mmCIF file of C-alpha atoms and ligand atoms in Angstrom:
data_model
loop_
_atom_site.group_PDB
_atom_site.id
_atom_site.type_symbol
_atom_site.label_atom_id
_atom_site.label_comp_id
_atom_site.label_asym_id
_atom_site.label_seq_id
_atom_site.Cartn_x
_atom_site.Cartn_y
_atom_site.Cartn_z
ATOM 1 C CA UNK A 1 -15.501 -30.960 -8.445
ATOM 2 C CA UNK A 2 -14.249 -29.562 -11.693
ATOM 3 C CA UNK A 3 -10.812 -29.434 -13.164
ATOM 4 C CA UNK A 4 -9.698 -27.000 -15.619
ATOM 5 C CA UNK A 5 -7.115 -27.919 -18.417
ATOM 6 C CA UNK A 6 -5.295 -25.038 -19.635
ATOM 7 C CA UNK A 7 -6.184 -25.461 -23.313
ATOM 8 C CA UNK A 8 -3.695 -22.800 -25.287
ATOM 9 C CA UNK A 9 -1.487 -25.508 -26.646
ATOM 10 C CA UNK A 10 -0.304 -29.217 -26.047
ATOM 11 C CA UNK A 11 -1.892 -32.461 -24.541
ATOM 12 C CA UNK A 12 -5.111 -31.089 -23.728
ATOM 13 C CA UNK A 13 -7.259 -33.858 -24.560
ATOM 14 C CA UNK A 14 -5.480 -36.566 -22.753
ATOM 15 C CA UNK A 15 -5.370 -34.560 -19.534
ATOM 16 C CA UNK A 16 -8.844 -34.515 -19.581
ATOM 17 C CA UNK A 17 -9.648 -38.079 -20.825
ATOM 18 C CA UNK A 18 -7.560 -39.114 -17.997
ATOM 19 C CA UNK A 19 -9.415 -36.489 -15.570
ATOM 20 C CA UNK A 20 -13.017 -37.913 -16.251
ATOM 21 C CA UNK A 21 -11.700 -41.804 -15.992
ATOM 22 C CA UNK A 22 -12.119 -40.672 -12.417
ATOM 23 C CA UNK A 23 -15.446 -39.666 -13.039
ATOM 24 C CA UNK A 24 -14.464 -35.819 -12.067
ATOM 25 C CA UNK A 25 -15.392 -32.823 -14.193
ATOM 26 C CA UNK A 26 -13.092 -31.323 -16.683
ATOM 27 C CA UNK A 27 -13.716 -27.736 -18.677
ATOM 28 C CA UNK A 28 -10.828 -26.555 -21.263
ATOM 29 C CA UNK A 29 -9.712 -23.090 -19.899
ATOM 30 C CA UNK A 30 -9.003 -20.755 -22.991
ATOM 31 C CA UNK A 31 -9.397 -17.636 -21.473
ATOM 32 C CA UNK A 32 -9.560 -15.868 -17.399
ATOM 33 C CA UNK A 33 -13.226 -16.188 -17.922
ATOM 34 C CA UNK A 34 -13.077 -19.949 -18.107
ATOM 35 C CA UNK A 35 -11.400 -20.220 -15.013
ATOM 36 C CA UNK A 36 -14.489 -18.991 -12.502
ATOM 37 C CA UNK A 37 -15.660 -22.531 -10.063
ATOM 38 C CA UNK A 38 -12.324 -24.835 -11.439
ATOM 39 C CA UNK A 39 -11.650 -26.217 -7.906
ATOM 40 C CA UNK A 40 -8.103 -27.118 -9.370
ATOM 41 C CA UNK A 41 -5.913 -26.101 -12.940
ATOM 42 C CA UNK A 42 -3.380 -28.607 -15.099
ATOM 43 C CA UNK A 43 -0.776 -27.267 -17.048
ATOM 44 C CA UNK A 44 -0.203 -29.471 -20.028
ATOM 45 C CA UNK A 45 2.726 -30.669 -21.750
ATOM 46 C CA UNK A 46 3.514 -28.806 -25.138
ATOM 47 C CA UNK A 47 5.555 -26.411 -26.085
ATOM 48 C CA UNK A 48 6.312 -23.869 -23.075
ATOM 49 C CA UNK A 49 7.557 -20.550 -24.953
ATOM 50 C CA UNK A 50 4.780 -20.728 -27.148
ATOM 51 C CA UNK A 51 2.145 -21.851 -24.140
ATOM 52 C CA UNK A 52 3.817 -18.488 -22.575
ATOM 53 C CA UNK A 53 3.106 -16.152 -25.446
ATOM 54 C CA UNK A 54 -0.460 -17.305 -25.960
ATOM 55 C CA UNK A 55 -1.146 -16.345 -22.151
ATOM 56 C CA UNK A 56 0.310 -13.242 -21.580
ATOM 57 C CA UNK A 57 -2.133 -10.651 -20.249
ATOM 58 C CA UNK A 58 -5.274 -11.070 -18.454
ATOM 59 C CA UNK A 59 -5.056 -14.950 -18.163
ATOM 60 C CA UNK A 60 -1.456 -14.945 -17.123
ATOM 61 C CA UNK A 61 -2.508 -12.473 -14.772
ATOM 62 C CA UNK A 62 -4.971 -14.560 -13.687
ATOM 63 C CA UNK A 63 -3.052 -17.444 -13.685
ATOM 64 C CA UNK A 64 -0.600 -16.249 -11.072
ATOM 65 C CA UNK A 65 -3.122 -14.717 -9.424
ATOM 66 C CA UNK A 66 -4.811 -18.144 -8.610
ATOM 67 C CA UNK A 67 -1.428 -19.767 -8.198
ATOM 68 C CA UNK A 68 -0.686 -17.098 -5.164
ATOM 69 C CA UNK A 69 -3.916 -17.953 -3.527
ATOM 70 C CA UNK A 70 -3.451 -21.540 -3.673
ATOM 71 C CA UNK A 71 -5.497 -23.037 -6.443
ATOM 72 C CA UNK A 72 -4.219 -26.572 -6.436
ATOM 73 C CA UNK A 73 -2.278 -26.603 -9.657
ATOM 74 C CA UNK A 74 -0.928 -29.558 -11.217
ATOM 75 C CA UNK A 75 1.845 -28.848 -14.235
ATOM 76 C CA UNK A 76 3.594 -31.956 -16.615
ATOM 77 C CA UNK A 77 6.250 -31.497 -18.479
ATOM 78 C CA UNK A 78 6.584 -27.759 -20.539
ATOM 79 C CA UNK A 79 3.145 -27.356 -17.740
ATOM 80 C CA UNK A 80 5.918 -28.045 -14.972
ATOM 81 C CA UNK A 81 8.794 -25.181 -16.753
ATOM 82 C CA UNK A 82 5.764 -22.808 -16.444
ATOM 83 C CA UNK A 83 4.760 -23.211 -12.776
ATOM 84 C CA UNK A 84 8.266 -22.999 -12.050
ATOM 85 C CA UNK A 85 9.439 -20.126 -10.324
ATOM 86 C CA UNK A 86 12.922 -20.651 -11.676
ATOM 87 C CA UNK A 87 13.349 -21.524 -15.280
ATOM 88 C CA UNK A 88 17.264 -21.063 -16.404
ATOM 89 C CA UNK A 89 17.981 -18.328 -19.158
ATOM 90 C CA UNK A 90 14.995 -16.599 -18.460
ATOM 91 C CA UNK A 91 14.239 -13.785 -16.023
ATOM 92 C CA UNK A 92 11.654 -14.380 -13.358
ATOM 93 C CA UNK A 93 8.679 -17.435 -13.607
ATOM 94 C CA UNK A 94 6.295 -17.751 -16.276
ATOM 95 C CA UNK A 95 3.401 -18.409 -13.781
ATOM 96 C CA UNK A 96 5.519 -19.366 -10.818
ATOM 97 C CA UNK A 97 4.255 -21.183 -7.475
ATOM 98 C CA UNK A 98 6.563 -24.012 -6.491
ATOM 99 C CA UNK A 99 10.062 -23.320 -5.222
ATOM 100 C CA UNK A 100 11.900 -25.133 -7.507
ATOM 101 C CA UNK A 101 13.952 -24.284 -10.721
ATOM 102 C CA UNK A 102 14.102 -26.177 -14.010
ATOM 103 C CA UNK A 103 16.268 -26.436 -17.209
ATOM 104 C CA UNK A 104 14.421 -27.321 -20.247
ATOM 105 C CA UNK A 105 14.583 -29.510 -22.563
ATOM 106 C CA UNK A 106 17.680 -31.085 -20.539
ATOM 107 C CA UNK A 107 16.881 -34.685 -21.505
ATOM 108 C CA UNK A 108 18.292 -33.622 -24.821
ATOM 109 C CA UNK A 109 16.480 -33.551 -28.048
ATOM 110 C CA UNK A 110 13.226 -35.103 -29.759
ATOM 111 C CA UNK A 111 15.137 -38.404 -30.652
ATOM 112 C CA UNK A 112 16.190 -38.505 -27.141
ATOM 113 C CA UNK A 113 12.781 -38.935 -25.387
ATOM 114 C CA UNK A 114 12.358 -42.095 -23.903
ATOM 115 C CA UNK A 115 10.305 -44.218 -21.144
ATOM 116 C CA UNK A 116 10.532 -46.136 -17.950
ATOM 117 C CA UNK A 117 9.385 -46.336 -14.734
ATOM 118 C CA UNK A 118 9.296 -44.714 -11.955
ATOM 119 C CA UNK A 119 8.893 -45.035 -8.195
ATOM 120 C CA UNK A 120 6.564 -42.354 -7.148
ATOM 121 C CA UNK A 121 6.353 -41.228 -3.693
ATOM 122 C CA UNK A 122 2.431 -41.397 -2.588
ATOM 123 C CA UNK A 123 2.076 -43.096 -5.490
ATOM 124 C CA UNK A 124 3.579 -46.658 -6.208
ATOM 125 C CA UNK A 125 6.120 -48.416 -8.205
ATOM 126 C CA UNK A 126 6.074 -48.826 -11.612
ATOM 127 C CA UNK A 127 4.912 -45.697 -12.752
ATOM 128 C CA UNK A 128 4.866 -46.061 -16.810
ATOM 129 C CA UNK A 129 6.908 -42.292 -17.289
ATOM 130 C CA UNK A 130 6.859 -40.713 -21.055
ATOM 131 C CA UNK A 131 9.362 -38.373 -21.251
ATOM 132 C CA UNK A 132 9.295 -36.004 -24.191
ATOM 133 C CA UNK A 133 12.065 -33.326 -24.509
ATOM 134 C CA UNK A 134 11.520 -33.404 -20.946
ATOM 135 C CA UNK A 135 12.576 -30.510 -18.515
ATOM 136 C CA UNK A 136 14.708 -31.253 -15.257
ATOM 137 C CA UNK A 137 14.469 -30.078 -11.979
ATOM 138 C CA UNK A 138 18.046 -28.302 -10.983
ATOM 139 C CA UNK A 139 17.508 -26.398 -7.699
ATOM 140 C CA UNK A 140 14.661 -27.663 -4.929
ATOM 141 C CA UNK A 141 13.583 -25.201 -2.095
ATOM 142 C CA UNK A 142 13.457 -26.647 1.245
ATOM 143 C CA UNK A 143 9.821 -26.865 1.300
ATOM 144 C CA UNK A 144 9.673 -29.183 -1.692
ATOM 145 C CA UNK A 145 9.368 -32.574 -1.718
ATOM 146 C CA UNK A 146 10.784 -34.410 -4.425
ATOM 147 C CA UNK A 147 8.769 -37.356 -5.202
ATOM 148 C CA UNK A 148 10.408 -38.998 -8.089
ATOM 149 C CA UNK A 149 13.584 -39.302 -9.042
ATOM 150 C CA UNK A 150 15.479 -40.589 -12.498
ATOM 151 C CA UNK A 151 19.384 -41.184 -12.693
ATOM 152 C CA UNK A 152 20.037 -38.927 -9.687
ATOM 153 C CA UNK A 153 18.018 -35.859 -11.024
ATOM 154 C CA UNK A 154 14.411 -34.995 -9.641
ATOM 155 C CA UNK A 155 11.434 -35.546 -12.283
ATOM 156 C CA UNK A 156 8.607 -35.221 -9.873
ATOM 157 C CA UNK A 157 7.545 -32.614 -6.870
ATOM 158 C CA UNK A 158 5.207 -31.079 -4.795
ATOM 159 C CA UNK A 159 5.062 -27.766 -2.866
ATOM 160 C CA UNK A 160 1.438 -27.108 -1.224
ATOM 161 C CA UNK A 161 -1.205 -27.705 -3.712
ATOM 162 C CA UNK A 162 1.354 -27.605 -6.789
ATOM 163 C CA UNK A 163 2.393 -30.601 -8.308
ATOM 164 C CA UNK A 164 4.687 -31.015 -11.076
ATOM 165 C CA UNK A 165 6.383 -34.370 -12.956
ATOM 166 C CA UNK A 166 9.228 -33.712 -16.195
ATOM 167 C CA UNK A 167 6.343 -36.377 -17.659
ATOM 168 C CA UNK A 168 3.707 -36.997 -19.150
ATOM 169 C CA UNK A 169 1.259 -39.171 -17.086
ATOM 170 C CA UNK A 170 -1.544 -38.400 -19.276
ATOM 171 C CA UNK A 171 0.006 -40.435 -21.944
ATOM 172 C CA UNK A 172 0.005 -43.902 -20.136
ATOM 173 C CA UNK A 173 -2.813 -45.907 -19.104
ATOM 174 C CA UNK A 174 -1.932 -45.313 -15.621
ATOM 175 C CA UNK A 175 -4.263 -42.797 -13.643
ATOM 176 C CA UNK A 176 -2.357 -42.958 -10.345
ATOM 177 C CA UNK A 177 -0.580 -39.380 -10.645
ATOM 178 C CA UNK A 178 -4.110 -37.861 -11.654
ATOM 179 C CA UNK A 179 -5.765 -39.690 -8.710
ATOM 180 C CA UNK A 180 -3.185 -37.448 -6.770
ATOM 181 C CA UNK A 181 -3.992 -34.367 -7.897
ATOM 182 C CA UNK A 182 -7.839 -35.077 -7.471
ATOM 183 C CA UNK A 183 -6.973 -35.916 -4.162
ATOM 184 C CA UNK A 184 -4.811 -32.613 -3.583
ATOM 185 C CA UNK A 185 -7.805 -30.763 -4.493
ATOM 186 C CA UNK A 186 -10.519 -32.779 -2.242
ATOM 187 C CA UNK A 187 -7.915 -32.019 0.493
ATOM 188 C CA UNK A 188 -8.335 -28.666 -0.159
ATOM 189 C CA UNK A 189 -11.450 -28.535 -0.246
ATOM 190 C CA UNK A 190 -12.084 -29.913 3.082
ATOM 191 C CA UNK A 191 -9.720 -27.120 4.498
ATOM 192 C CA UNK A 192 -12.624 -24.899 3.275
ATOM 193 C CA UNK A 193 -10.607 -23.207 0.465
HETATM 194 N N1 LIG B 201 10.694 -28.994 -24.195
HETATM 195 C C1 LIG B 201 9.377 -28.471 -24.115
HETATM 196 C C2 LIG B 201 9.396 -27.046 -23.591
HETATM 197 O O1 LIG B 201 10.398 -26.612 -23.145
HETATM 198 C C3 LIG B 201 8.520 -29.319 -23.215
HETATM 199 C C4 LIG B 201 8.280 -30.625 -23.866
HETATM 200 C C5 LIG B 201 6.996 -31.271 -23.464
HETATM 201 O O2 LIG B 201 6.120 -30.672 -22.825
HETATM 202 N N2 LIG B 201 6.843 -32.481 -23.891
HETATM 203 O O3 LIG B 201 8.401 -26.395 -23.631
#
């Protein structure tokens, strides 16, 4: 198995530190080409306006291409604003794939950021959550499940084979939410896509 880390902007290198903990395969995807044999793609947190300017054209193409034919993606934090297919004050998704829609930065600003933990559904308590300028999820479509929650407002979901969390798991220790992606894709896998 090999993961791809979209690798325009942001946390790159702790998505994939925390990717070959489990002993799986990571490549840095710069460009469409890098994406041929990724059996699954992570979004990283960063900046998302700027992560959306550096992809437009043939990789965002690409990108949404995949997304539509059900690469398992897995997006964190400005990752999860661009695999909404909502994000307010803008028109139409980014990349798009899971039915939800976000508001950025609405955990306020840089001096706001803040941990805690989380109970994760699938996942366990205690969840160490880093949230950085952190989007939140505003709308949920009824075939998302919300699998975290903070203060009332969702911070973690799943559609399919797309996965997004407001934070950043990469930043922690804690390679529970990455062990659910991997084992997204393996399911995935064994449905022969
Ligand atoms: N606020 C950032 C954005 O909107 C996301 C912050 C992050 O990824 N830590 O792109």
């Amino acid at each position: 198995m090999r993961v791809g880390v979209l690798a325009l902007q942001g946390a790159v290198r702790e998505h994939r530190a925390a990717i070959e903990r489990l002993s799986v395969e990571s490549r840095a995807v710069k460009s469409e080409r890098d994406l041929a044999g990724v059996d699954g793609l992570v979004f990283p947190g960063g900046e998302s306006t700027t992560m959306a300017l550096l992809a437009e054209g043939r990789l965002a193409d690409a990108l949404r291409r995949l997304s539509a034919d059900g690469l398992p993606m897995f997006g964190t934090c400005a990752g999860m604003i661009l695999l909404a297919d909502e994000v307010q004050g803008r028109v139409g998704p980014i990349v798009g794939g899971i039915n939800i829609a976000v508001a950025r930065n609405a955990s306020g600003r840089q001096v706001d950021s803040f941990e805690t933990t989380l109970d994760v559904h699938g996942v366990g308590p205690d969840v160490h959550a880093v949230f950085i300028r952190a989007p939140y999820i505003t709308r949920v479509g009824p075939d998302v499940e919300v699998l975290a929650w903070h203060n009332q407002v969702a911070v973690m979901a799943r559609q399919g084979r797309i996965l997004v969390a407001s934070f950043h798991p990469e930043l922690t220790a804690d390679l529970r939410v990455h062990r659910l992606f991997v084992d997204m894709i393996r399911g995935s896998c064994g449905k022969g896509a």
